[in-house]
Tab-separated table of C-alpha atoms in Angstrom:
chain	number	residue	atom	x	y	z
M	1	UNK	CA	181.763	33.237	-4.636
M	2	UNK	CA	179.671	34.651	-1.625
M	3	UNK	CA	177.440	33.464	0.645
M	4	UNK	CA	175.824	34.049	4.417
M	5	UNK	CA	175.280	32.412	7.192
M	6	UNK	CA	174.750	32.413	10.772
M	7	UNK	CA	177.744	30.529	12.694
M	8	UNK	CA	179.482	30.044	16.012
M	9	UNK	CA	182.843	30.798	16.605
M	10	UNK	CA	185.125	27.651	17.697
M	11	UNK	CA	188.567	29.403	17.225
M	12	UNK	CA	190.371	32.180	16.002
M	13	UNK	CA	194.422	32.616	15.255
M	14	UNK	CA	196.434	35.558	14.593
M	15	UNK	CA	197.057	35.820	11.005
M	16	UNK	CA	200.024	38.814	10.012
M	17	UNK	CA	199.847	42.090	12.267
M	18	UNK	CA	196.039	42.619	12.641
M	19	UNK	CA	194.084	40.006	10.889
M	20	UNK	CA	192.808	36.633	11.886
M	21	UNK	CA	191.823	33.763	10.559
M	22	UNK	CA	188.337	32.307	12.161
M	23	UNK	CA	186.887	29.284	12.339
M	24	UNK	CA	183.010	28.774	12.623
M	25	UNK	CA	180.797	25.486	12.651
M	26	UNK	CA	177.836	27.938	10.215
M	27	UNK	CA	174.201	26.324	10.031
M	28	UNK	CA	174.342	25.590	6.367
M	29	UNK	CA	177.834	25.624	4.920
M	30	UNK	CA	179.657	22.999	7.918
M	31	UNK	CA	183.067	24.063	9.491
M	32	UNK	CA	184.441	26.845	7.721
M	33	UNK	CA	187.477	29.041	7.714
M	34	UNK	CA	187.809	33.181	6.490
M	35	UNK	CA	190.340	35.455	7.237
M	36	UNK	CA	188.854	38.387	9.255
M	37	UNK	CA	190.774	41.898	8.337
M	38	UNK	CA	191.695	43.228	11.734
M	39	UNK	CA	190.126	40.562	13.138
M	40	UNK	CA	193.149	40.664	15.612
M	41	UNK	CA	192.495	44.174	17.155
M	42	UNK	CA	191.047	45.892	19.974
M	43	UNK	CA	187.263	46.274	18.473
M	44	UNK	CA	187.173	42.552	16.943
M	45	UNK	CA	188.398	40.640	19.824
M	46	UNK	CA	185.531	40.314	21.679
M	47	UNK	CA	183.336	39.695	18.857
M	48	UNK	CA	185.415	36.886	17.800
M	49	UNK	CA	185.257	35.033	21.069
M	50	UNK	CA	184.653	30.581	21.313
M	51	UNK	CA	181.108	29.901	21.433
M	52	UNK	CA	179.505	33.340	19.969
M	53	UNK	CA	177.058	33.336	17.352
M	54	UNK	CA	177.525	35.528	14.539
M	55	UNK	CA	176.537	36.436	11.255
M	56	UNK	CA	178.819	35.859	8.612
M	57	UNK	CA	179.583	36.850	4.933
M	58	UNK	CA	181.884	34.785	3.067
M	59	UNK	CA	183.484	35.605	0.172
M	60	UNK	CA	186.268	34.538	-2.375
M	61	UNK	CA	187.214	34.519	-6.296
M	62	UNK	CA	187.321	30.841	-6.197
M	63	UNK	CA	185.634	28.466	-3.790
M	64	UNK	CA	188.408	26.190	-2.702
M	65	UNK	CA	190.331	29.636	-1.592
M	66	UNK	CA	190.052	30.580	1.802
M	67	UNK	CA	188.297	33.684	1.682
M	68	UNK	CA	187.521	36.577	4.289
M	69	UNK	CA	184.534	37.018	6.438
M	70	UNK	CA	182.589	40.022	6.776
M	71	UNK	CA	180.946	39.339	10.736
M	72	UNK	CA	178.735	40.597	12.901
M	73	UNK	CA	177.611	39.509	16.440
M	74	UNK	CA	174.142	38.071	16.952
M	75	UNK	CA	174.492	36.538	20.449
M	76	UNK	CA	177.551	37.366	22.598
M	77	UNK	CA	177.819	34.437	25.200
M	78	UNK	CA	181.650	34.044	25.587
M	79	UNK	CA	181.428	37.267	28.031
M	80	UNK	CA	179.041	34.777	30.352
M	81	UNK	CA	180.753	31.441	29.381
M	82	UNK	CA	184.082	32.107	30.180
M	83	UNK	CA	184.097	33.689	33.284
M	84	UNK	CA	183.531	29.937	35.582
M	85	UNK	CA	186.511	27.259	34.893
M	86	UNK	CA	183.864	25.121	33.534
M	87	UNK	CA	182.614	27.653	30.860
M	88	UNK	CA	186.155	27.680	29.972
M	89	UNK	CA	186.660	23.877	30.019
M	90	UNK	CA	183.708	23.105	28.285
M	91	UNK	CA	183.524	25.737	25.211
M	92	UNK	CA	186.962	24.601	24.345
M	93	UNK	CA	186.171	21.171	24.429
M	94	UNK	CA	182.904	21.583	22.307
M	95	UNK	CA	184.986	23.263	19.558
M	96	UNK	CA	187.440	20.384	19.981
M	97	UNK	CA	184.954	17.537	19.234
M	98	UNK	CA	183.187	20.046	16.199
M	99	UNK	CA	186.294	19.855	14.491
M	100	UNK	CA	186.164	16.552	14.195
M	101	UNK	CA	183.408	16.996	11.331
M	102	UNK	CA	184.904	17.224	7.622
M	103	UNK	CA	185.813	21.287	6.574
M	104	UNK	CA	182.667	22.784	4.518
M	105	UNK	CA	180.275	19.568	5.064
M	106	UNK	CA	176.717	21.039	6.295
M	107	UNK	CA	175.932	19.352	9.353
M	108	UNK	CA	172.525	21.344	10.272
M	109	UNK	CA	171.302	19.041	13.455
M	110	UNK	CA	175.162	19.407	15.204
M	111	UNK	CA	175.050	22.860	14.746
M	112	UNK	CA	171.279	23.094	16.513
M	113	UNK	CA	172.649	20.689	19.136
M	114	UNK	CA	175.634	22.995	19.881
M	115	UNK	CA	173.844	26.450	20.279
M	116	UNK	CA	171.216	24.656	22.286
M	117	UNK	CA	174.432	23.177	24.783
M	118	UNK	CA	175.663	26.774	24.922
M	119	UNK	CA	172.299	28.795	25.402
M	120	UNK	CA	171.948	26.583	28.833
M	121	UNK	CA	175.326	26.358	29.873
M	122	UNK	CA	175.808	28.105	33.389
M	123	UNK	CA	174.912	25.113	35.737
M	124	UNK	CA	178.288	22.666	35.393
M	125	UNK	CA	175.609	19.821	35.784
M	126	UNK	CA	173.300	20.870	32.800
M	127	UNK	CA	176.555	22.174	30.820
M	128	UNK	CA	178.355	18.179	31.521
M	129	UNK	CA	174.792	16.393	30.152
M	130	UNK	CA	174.837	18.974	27.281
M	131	UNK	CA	178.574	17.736	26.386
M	132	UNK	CA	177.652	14.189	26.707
M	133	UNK	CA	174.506	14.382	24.927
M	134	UNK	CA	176.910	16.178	22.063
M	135	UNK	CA	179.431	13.834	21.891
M	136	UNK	CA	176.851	10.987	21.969
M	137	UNK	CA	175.405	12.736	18.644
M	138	UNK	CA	178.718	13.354	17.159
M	139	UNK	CA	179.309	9.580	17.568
M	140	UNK	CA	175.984	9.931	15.487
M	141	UNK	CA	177.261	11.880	13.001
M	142	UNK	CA	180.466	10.346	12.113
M	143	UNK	CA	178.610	6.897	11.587
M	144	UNK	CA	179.514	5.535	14.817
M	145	UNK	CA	176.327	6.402	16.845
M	146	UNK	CA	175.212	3.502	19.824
M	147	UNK	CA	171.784	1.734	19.431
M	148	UNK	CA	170.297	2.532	23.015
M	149	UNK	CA	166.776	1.753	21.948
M	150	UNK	CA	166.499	-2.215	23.244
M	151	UNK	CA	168.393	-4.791	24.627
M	152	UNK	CA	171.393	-6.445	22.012
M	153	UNK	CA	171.082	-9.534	23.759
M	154	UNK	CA	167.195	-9.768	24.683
M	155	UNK	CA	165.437	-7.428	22.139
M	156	UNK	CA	163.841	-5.815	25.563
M	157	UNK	CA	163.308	-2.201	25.450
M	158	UNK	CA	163.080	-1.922	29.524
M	159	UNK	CA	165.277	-1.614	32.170
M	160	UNK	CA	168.305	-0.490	29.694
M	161	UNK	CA	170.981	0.431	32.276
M	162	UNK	CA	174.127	-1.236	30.757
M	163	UNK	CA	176.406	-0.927	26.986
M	164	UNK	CA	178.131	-3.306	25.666
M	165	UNK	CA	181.859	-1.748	25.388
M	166	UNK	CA	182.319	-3.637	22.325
M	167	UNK	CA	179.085	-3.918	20.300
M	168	UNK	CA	177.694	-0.046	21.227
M	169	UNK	CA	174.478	-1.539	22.482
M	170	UNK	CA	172.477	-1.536	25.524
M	171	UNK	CA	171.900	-4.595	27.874
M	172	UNK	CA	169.099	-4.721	30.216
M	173	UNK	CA	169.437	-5.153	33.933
M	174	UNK	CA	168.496	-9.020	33.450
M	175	UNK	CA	170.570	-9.585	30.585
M	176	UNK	CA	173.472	-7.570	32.176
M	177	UNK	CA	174.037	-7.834	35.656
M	178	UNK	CA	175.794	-11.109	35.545
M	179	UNK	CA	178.300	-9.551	33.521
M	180	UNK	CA	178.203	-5.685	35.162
M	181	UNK	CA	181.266	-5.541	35.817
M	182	UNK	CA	182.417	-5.684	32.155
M	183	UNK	CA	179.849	-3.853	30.759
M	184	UNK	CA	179.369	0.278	30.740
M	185	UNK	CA	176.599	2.077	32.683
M	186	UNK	CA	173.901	3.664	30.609
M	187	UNK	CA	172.849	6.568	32.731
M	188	UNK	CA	169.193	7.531	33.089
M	189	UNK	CA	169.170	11.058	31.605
M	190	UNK	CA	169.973	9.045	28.206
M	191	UNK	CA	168.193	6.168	28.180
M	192	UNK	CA	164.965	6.372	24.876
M	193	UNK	CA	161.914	7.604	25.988
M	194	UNK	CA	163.482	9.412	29.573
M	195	UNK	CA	162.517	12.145	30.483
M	196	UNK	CA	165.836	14.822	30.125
M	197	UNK	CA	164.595	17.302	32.711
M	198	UNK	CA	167.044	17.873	35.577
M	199	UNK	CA	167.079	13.696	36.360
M	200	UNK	CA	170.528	13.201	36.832
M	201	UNK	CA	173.323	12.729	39.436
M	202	UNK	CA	176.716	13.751	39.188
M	203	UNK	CA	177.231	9.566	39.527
M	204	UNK	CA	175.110	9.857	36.058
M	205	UNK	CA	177.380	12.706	34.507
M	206	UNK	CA	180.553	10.866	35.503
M	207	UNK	CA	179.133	7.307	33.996
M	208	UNK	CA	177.355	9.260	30.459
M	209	UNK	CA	181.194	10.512	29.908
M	210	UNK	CA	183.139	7.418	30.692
M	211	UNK	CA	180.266	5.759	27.915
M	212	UNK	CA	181.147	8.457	25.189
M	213	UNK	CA	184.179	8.879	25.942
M	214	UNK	CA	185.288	5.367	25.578
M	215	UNK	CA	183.361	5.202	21.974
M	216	UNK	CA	184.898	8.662	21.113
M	217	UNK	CA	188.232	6.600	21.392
M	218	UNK	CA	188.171	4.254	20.061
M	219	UNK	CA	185.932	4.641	16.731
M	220	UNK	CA	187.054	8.518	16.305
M	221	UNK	CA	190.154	9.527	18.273
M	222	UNK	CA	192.371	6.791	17.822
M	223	UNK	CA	192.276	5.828	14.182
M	224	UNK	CA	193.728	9.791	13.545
M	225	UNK	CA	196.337	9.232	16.391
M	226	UNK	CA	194.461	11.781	18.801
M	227	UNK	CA	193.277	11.428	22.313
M	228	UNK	CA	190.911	13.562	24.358
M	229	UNK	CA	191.294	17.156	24.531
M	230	UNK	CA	192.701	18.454	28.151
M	231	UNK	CA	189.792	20.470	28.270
M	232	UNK	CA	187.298	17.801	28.056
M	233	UNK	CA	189.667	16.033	31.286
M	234	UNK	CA	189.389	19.868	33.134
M	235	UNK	CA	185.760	19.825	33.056
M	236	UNK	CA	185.685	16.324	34.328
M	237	UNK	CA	188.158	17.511	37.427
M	238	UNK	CA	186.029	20.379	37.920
M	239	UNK	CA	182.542	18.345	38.043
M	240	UNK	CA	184.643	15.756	40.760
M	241	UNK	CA	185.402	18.888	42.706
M	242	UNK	CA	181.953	20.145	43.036
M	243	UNK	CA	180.984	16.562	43.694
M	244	UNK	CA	183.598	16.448	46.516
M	245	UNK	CA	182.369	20.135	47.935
M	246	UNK	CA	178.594	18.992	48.245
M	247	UNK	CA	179.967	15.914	50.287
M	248	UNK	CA	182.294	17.974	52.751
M	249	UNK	CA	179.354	20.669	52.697
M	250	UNK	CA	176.631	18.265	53.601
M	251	UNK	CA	178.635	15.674	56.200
């Protein structure tokens, strides 16, 4: 058996004295584990890095076996990424949520969705909407995805600024804000038909993770006895500190 593929790298573990065993979400063939010979050492290490893309040849006798990878980088990012707390925070918690997807089921949209998140990564603000808009298609992918397209109580397609925390769907501002304070805010920057551009606050950031993040729990994280990932939580402290900076820096 043998085939290649492009992939990014969400982990890596030691594996005997110099190998490792790597884990990549790969455009075509899903998430997907090989053991890399001296994947462990001095030259591989940096190659084998969360969040680089790299081409990969897999082989094995028989296709259920584990099988080594043959890799080479294609775009090196982790040297950029991981170098602000965020990066850090953020990379780990991508890989996280990616392993939720079954081992060796091709999921060719997540994977475009996740190299897009990491090619525009540097800003915390455009790296939080990048996680949110990820976890929102995850939610997607796992058959749990929210209908944000029109009102579930009106049919309206206007003025969508509330979810149901119960049904997944929005509520427009007339049909909601009665009941606001039960319901979850449906930020701008994902609302159908928005424009993504740079139109959020970090008000919006905080409110688009509270919305996934309460879904993530309890459709996906739950049911297998999980909870969020500390990283996703560290990304969230560090986007309330910069929050709190701009306030002491403009007051």
């Amino acid at each position: 058996m043998e085939w290649t593929d492009e992939g990014i790298v969400l982990g890596v573990r030691r594996h005997g004295e110099s190998s490792a065993i790597v884990e990549l979400l790969t455009r075509e063939h899903g998430r997907h584990l090989g053991l890399v010979r001296g994947g462990a050492g001095s030259r591989m290490r940096p190659l084998l890095q969360p969040g680089n893309s790299v081409s990969a040849v897999w082989r094995a006798r028989l296709d259920e076996h584990l099988g080594t990878y043959a890799i080479e980088g294609l775009r090196l990012r982790a040297a950029t990424l991981l170098t602000s707390s965020h990066g850090v925070y953020g990379v780990t918690h991508l890989a996280a949520v990616a392993r939720l997807l079954p081992e060796r089921d091709p999921h060719e949209d997540i994977f475009a969705l996740l190299e897009y998140a990491l090619d525009d990564f540097d800003d915390i603000g455009a790296a939080a909407a990048h996680l949110i808009r990820f976890e929102l298609a995850m939610l997607a992918e796992l058959g749990f995805g929210l209908d944000l397209e029109n009102c579930a109580a009106t049919g309206e397609t206007t003025e969508l600024i509330y979810v149901s925390p119960k049904s997944g769907g929005a509520v427009s501002r007339g049909a909601g804000d009665a009941w606001r304070d039960r319901l979850l805010r449906l930020p701008a920057f994902l609302r159908q038909g928005e424009d993504y551009g740079e139109g959020w606050s970090d008000a919006d950031l905080l409110d688009g993770f509270q919305l996934t993040g309460h879904f993530l729990l309890r459709h996906v994280l739950e049911p297998r006895g999980q909870g969020h990932s500390d990283a996703r939580a560290g990304f969230i402290n560090a986007l309330i500190r910069r929050q709190a900076k701009a306030v002491i820096t403009s007051s």
